[in-house]
XYZ file of N, CA and C in Angstrom:
537
model
N 0.845 -1.013 0.047
C -0.038 -0.015 -0.005
C 0.896 1.078 -0.030
N 0.641 2.102 -0.814
C 1.338 3.371 -1.011
C 0.275 4.506 -0.442
N 0.816 5.498 0.283
C -0.094 6.430 0.617
C 0.508 7.810 0.591
N -0.074 8.865 0.212
C 0.410 10.133 0.066
C -0.478 11.020 1.039
N 0.143 12.043 1.612
C -0.658 12.876 2.531
C -0.041 14.186 2.460
N -0.846 15.161 2.797
C -0.322 16.680 3.026
C -0.412 16.749 4.631
N 0.757 17.189 5.122
C 0.864 17.510 6.607
C 0.888 19.085 6.825
N -0.009 19.344 7.620
C 0.001 20.797 7.963
C 0.736 20.900 9.222
N 1.700 21.768 9.268
C 2.413 21.962 10.618
C 1.958 23.444 11.083
N 1.605 23.300 12.367
C 1.171 24.486 13.036
C 1.842 24.766 14.321
N 1.891 25.963 14.923
C 2.523 26.155 16.148
C 1.395 25.765 17.254
N 1.999 24.991 18.140
C 1.073 24.614 19.363
C 1.141 25.597 20.389
N 0.277 26.021 20.954
C 0.479 27.128 22.263
C 1.083 26.195 23.317
N 2.008 26.757 23.940
C 2.449 26.437 25.180
C 1.566 26.062 26.341
N 1.447 24.835 26.796
C 0.590 24.750 28.063
C 1.022 25.410 29.200
N 0.264 25.997 30.122
C 0.922 26.486 31.353
C 1.505 25.477 32.202
N 2.280 25.775 33.224
C 2.879 24.866 34.087
C 1.751 24.287 34.986
N 0.823 24.981 35.282
C -0.362 24.390 36.169
C -1.622 25.160 35.936
N -2.660 24.597 36.370
C -3.999 25.254 36.368
C -4.423 25.569 37.710
N -5.532 26.203 37.815
C -5.957 26.574 39.259
C -6.660 25.247 39.714
N -6.784 25.055 41.146
C -7.271 23.997 41.713
C -8.885 23.819 41.234
N -9.522 24.850 40.917
C -10.839 24.977 40.560
C -11.165 24.184 39.203
N -10.173 23.836 38.413
C -10.259 22.970 37.171
C -10.953 21.803 37.390
N -10.739 21.010 38.565
C -11.479 19.787 38.811
C -13.165 20.047 38.796
N -13.551 21.149 39.363
C -15.093 21.454 39.438
C -15.446 21.819 38.036
N -14.623 22.025 37.008
C -15.037 22.357 35.677
C -15.481 21.064 35.000
N -15.253 19.929 35.511
C -15.661 18.590 34.855
C -17.138 18.421 35.214
N -18.010 19.074 34.588
C -19.446 19.090 34.840
C -20.218 19.063 33.609
N -21.464 18.938 33.730
C -22.402 18.785 32.555
C -22.396 20.069 31.618
N -21.982 21.168 32.212
C -21.812 22.354 31.514
C -20.821 22.487 30.617
N -19.603 21.894 30.911
C -18.297 21.845 30.170
C -18.097 20.631 29.440
N -18.847 19.502 29.660
C -18.556 18.356 28.916
C -19.753 17.937 28.000
N -19.457 17.305 26.833
C -20.484 16.845 26.095
C -20.566 15.213 26.053
N -21.320 14.781 25.226
C -21.392 13.359 25.000
C -20.163 12.678 24.774
N -19.209 13.291 23.695
C -18.023 12.758 23.363
C -17.165 12.732 24.597
N -17.125 13.725 25.413
C -16.188 13.627 26.617
C -16.607 12.446 27.526
N -18.068 12.313 27.738
C -18.318 11.233 28.677
C -17.948 10.013 28.027
N -17.878 9.739 26.848
C -17.479 8.506 26.093
C -15.872 8.213 26.421
N -15.277 9.277 26.646
C -13.830 9.158 26.980
C -13.548 8.956 28.359
N -14.531 8.772 29.114
C -14.486 8.376 30.658
C -14.714 6.985 30.847
N -15.106 6.213 29.819
C -15.664 4.866 30.063
C -14.389 3.841 29.818
N -14.523 2.706 30.474
C -13.501 1.820 30.159
C -13.597 1.203 28.770
N -12.536 0.766 28.174
C -12.579 0.191 26.691
C -11.797 -1.122 26.808
N -11.799 -1.857 25.724
C -11.113 -3.038 25.736
C -9.708 -3.064 26.210
N -8.826 -2.113 25.763
C -7.524 -1.895 26.139
C -7.216 -1.014 27.329
N -8.131 -0.109 27.637
C -8.009 1.016 28.583
C -9.087 0.607 29.688
N -8.780 -0.294 30.538
C -9.889 -0.654 31.460
C -9.101 -0.881 33.001
N -9.807 -0.619 33.958
C -9.199 -0.976 35.374
C -9.183 -2.509 35.556
N -8.065 -2.807 36.386
C -7.845 -4.150 36.613
C -7.173 -4.285 38.053
N -7.083 -5.421 38.629
C -6.332 -5.515 39.936
C -4.890 -4.930 39.806
N -4.326 -5.382 38.612
C -2.898 -5.004 38.390
C -2.663 -3.578 38.211
N -3.643 -2.844 37.467
C -3.613 -1.335 37.407
C -3.632 -0.669 38.725
N -4.805 -1.124 39.440
C -5.121 -0.397 40.942
C -3.790 -0.659 41.675
N -3.167 -1.797 41.631
C -1.860 -2.129 42.465
C -0.793 -1.050 41.997
N -0.596 -0.974 40.755
C 0.331 0.017 40.221
C 0.002 1.537 40.699
N -1.272 1.833 40.581
C -1.642 3.173 40.945
C -1.326 3.327 42.580
N -1.532 2.287 43.374
C -1.305 2.410 44.794
C 0.123 2.488 45.007
N 1.046 1.652 44.427
C 2.602 1.531 44.658
C 3.212 2.939 44.160
N 2.489 3.542 42.960
C 3.114 4.618 42.426
C 2.359 5.971 43.069
N 1.683 5.778 44.054
C 0.947 6.882 44.744
C 0.090 7.729 43.685
N -0.736 6.942 42.942
C -1.485 7.652 41.884
C -2.950 7.421 42.062
N -3.230 6.973 43.265
C -4.782 6.848 43.759
C -5.537 8.050 43.614
N -5.079 9.175 44.283
C -5.621 10.375 44.197
C -4.762 11.466 43.710
N -5.175 12.097 42.702
C -4.319 12.939 41.929
C -3.838 14.175 42.655
N -2.725 14.681 42.510
C -2.220 15.830 43.368
C -2.563 17.133 42.530
N -2.921 18.289 43.135
C -3.099 19.415 42.743
C -4.169 19.485 41.716
N -3.683 20.285 40.591
C -4.838 20.550 39.617
C -4.674 19.344 38.512
N -5.622 19.239 37.668
C -5.634 18.167 36.547
C -4.269 18.117 35.589
N -4.066 19.359 35.285
C -2.898 19.416 34.460
C -1.626 18.939 35.181
N -1.310 19.389 36.370
C -0.207 18.906 37.040
C -0.306 17.450 37.452
N -1.379 16.899 37.631
C -1.594 15.509 37.861
C -1.254 14.694 36.708
N -1.628 15.126 35.511
C -1.381 14.449 34.176
C 0.174 14.404 33.963
N 0.620 15.701 34.182
C 2.105 15.744 33.913
C 2.911 14.690 34.948
N 2.504 14.650 36.232
C 3.150 13.657 36.936
C 2.920 12.220 36.671
N 1.708 11.935 36.200
C 1.307 10.591 35.792
C 2.126 10.235 34.519
N 2.333 11.133 33.626
C 3.236 10.821 32.352
C 4.569 10.541 32.842
N 5.169 11.330 33.698
C 6.484 11.215 34.291
C 6.562 9.742 35.035
N 5.556 9.377 35.846
C 5.650 8.187 36.626
C 5.694 6.958 35.641
N 4.767 6.947 34.533
C 4.783 5.927 33.621
C 6.217 5.848 32.774
N 6.670 6.949 32.503
C 8.135 7.034 31.900
C 9.075 6.341 32.828
N 9.043 6.740 33.984
C 10.105 6.248 34.938
C 9.818 4.809 35.347
N 8.564 4.300 35.263
C 8.259 2.960 35.776
C 8.386 1.934 34.828
N 8.388 2.170 33.517
C 8.527 1.127 32.577
C 9.701 1.264 31.566
N 10.257 0.260 31.108
C 11.142 0.296 30.058
C 10.507 0.091 28.709
N 10.934 0.662 27.875
C 10.568 0.686 26.463
C 11.418 -0.711 25.820
N 10.535 -1.616 25.344
C 11.042 -2.803 24.687
C 9.885 -3.414 23.876
N 10.347 -3.431 22.591
C 9.468 -4.062 21.703
C 9.629 -5.596 21.600
N 8.371 -6.236 21.156
C 8.150 -7.657 21.194
C 7.909 -8.237 22.460
N 7.598 -7.491 23.502
C 7.017 -7.912 24.844
C 5.501 -8.061 24.846
N 4.915 -7.166 24.213
C 3.505 -7.174 23.911
C 3.212 -7.016 22.469
N 2.014 -7.377 22.198
C 1.518 -7.380 20.780
C 0.304 -6.348 20.783
N -0.070 -6.056 19.621
C -1.132 -5.074 19.412
C -2.595 -5.363 20.283
N -2.825 -6.705 20.431
C -3.911 -6.977 21.274
C -3.755 -7.434 22.729
N -2.575 -7.123 23.079
C -2.204 -7.448 24.502
C -2.849 -6.453 25.537
N -3.485 -6.987 26.626
C -4.063 -6.254 27.508
C -2.866 -5.550 28.349
N -3.301 -4.402 29.164
C -2.396 -3.610 29.871
C -1.616 -4.499 30.959
N -2.322 -5.557 31.403
C -1.747 -6.252 32.465
C -0.256 -6.881 31.983
N -0.101 -7.262 30.815
C 1.138 -7.683 30.345
C 2.209 -6.823 30.633
N 2.205 -5.419 30.289
C 3.022 -4.290 30.500
C 3.182 -4.056 31.957
N 2.116 -4.082 32.749
C 2.159 -3.800 34.142
C 2.921 -4.751 34.801
N 2.735 -6.170 34.579
C 3.390 -7.240 35.242
C 4.765 -7.174 34.994
N 5.226 -6.967 33.689
C 6.708 -6.980 33.491
C 7.465 -5.660 33.507
N 6.615 -4.637 33.745
C 7.313 -3.228 33.548
C 7.996 -2.878 32.398
N 7.433 -3.663 31.197
C 7.952 -3.503 29.797
C 6.908 -3.293 28.960
N 7.251 -2.530 27.678
C 6.154 -2.426 26.749
C 6.496 -1.374 25.729
N 5.642 -1.005 24.952
C 5.824 0.065 23.817
C 4.822 1.176 24.154
N 4.847 2.133 23.248
C 3.978 3.268 23.412
C 2.584 2.963 23.416
N 2.028 2.039 22.763
C 0.385 1.775 22.867
C 0.180 1.139 24.310
N 1.104 0.309 24.995
C 0.966 -0.015 26.290
C 0.928 1.221 27.239
N 1.910 2.083 27.260
C 2.009 3.244 27.950
C 0.743 4.224 27.861
N 0.414 4.394 26.528
C -0.959 5.193 26.285
C -2.032 4.539 27.059
N -2.334 3.273 26.830
C -3.393 2.648 27.460
C -3.365 2.724 28.986
N -2.308 2.611 29.629
C -2.102 2.742 31.102
C -2.419 4.159 31.387
N -1.779 5.142 30.622
C -2.291 6.523 31.130
C -3.712 6.734 30.923
N -4.169 6.502 29.823
C -5.650 6.552 29.716
C -6.559 6.040 30.842
N -6.255 4.746 31.164
C -7.112 4.289 32.202
C -6.909 5.006 33.665
N -5.777 5.316 33.962
C -5.425 6.111 35.128
C -6.149 7.463 35.127
N -5.950 8.170 33.928
C -6.644 9.445 33.941
C -8.167 9.312 33.886
N -8.823 8.251 33.301
C -10.242 8.073 33.347
C -10.518 7.673 34.781
N -9.900 6.957 35.497
C -10.120 6.716 36.972
C -10.380 8.011 37.714
N -9.539 8.906 37.376
C -9.542 10.312 37.985
C -10.667 11.117 37.510
N -11.359 10.723 36.459
C -12.535 11.547 36.042
C -12.126 12.560 35.051
N -10.810 12.295 34.150
C -10.355 13.163 33.239
C -10.588 12.416 31.935
N -11.492 12.954 30.943
C -11.682 12.435 29.615
C -10.353 12.345 28.812
N -9.994 11.040 28.474
C -8.693 10.950 27.830
C -8.956 10.003 26.661
N -8.170 10.202 25.523
C -8.306 9.371 24.395
C -6.889 8.946 23.779
N -6.923 7.927 22.942
C -5.745 7.262 22.410
C -5.595 8.105 21.065
N -4.346 8.454 20.818
C -3.840 9.056 19.493
C -2.942 8.163 18.774
N -3.027 7.960 17.578
C -2.094 7.235 16.887
C -1.689 8.168 15.734
N -0.329 7.963 15.473
C 0.326 8.814 14.482
C 1.911 8.443 14.274
N 2.533 9.436 14.184
C 3.868 9.275 13.967
C 4.643 10.268 14.765
N 5.975 10.031 15.261
C 6.709 10.989 15.855
C 7.990 11.190 14.942
N 8.318 12.604 14.523
C 9.411 12.839 13.827
C 10.598 12.998 14.550
N 11.529 12.110 14.506
C 12.640 11.927 15.491
C 13.698 13.026 15.403
N 13.994 13.555 14.254
C 15.062 14.473 13.979
C 16.163 14.639 15.054
N 16.804 13.561 15.102
C 18.047 13.570 15.902
C 17.815 13.716 17.390
N 16.685 13.476 17.973
C 16.502 13.539 19.393
C 16.507 12.008 19.928
N 16.466 12.029 21.199
C 16.868 10.580 21.850
C 15.552 10.066 22.341
N 14.398 9.917 21.470
C 13.244 9.351 21.809
C 13.303 7.801 22.069
N 12.499 7.278 23.072
C 12.619 5.803 23.292
C 11.887 5.133 22.143
N 10.964 5.637 21.438
C 10.216 4.926 20.378
C 11.012 4.837 19.250
N 10.803 3.829 18.290
C 11.514 3.604 17.092
C 11.234 4.718 16.039
N 12.198 5.086 15.226
C 12.133 6.104 14.255
C 11.255 5.710 13.019
N 11.200 4.348 12.806
C 10.515 3.819 11.747
C 9.178 3.222 11.968
N 8.603 3.568 13.067
C 7.341 2.884 13.508
C 6.196 3.936 13.817
N 5.123 3.482 13.702
C 4.064 4.378 14.238
C 4.209 4.680 15.655
N 3.375 5.699 16.167
C 3.558 5.920 17.571
C 2.202 6.313 18.220
N 2.083 6.143 19.468
C 0.745 6.395 20.115
C 1.144 7.323 21.328
N 0.223 8.122 21.720
C 0.153 8.874 22.970
C -1.212 9.209 23.207
N -1.476 10.178 24.219
C -2.810 10.394 24.776
C -3.182 11.812 24.502
N -4.399 12.204 24.614
C -4.965 13.688 24.631
C -5.941 13.472 25.842
N -5.770 14.515 26.659
C -6.774 14.543 27.878
C -7.443 15.961 27.734
N -8.718 15.953 28.073
C -9.676 17.127 27.975
C -9.403 17.908 29.333
N -9.071 19.094 29.149
C -9.039 20.118 30.240
C -9.981 21.186 29.979
N -11.086 21.328 30.687
C -12.182 22.390 30.421
C -11.368 23.771 29.977
N -10.566 24.210 30.692
C -9.866 25.551 30.516
C -8.946 25.566 29.265
N -8.526 24.349 28.787
C -7.611 24.359 27.707
C -7.998 23.750 26.449
N -8.928 22.719 26.538
C -9.290 21.858 25.450
C -8.512 20.528 25.547
N -8.323 19.731 24.488
C -7.505 18.442 24.399
C -6.071 18.875 24.409
N -5.289 18.352 25.337
C -3.962 18.586 25.537
C -3.144 17.101 25.352
N -2.241 17.086 24.681
C -1.457 15.810 24.374
C -0.411 15.656 25.426
N -0.189 14.284 25.800
C 0.752 13.801 26.692
C 1.498 12.632 26.010
N 2.709 12.495 25.984
C 3.396 11.223 25.491
C 4.233 10.653 26.606
N 3.573 9.593 27.230
C 4.247 8.998 28.343
C 5.508 8.089 27.901
N 5.666 7.785 26.656
C 6.786 6.988 26.189
C 8.152 7.769 26.343
N 7.975 9.146 25.995
C 9.084 9.869 25.920
C 8.996 10.994 26.972
N 8.066 11.058 27.781
C 7.692 12.258 28.722
C 8.028 13.465 28.258
N 7.284 13.715 27.129
C 7.114 15.024 26.496
C 5.700 15.311 26.207
N 5.426 16.622 26.060
C 4.217 16.969 25.527
C 4.289 17.126 24.142
N 3.284 16.443 23.302
C 3.349 16.473 21.939
C 3.396 17.981 21.426
N 4.226 18.156 20.416
C 4.418 19.443 19.782
C 4.343 19.264 18.216
N 5.021 19.980 17.554
C 5.055 19.791 16.152
C 5.739 18.564 15.658
N 6.654 17.792 16.368
C 7.228 16.575 15.884
C 6.050 15.472 15.939
N 5.047 15.495 16.670
C 3.968 14.589 16.792
C 2.918 14.784 15.651
N 2.850 13.776 14.753
C 2.022 13.909 13.587
C 0.770 12.948 13.868
N -0.349 13.496 14.186
C -1.590 12.795 14.548
C -2.246 12.408 13.207
N -2.464 11.073 13.293
C -3.287 10.406 12.150
C -4.647 10.052 12.384
N -4.762 9.512 13.736
C -6.144 9.175 14.146
C -6.352 9.341 15.650
N -7.516 9.588 15.948
C -7.800 9.807 17.315
C -8.926 8.616 17.653
């Protein structure tokens, strides 16, 4: 299969360091639509399990700290620090328990884990598939492969990306193909 595409590159506004603590209260019927509520539900690959709840307890992620943006940044860093990137350990249909048990996996595993924790906290979060342009950086993901990361909804900012595989906020190097 050969595909051609036009890639539009834009400047992403910098996310602030933190939001006010009132952001948690903005997760309400006034600020959320049906699509947001769908992104709070468990899915085949992003669902709570005893292994996930154990990871959350050990990593002190049961109750989010501070505002939602700060909590998501901490979650992204915790996943990055807690798991080694290693291909061949999981497959496309592997449940998150495989990565949780072995503390090994790839970007899709880390994205599903982050989605599940964020949804447990009540933050609408979705899976993003695309590519990461490496351009000489030291990313953990492979340069010749597709990439996965997440976007979480913050009522004050909209959908904001998080890349737990590389512990970076997606910017112009992240090429989103599908949500």
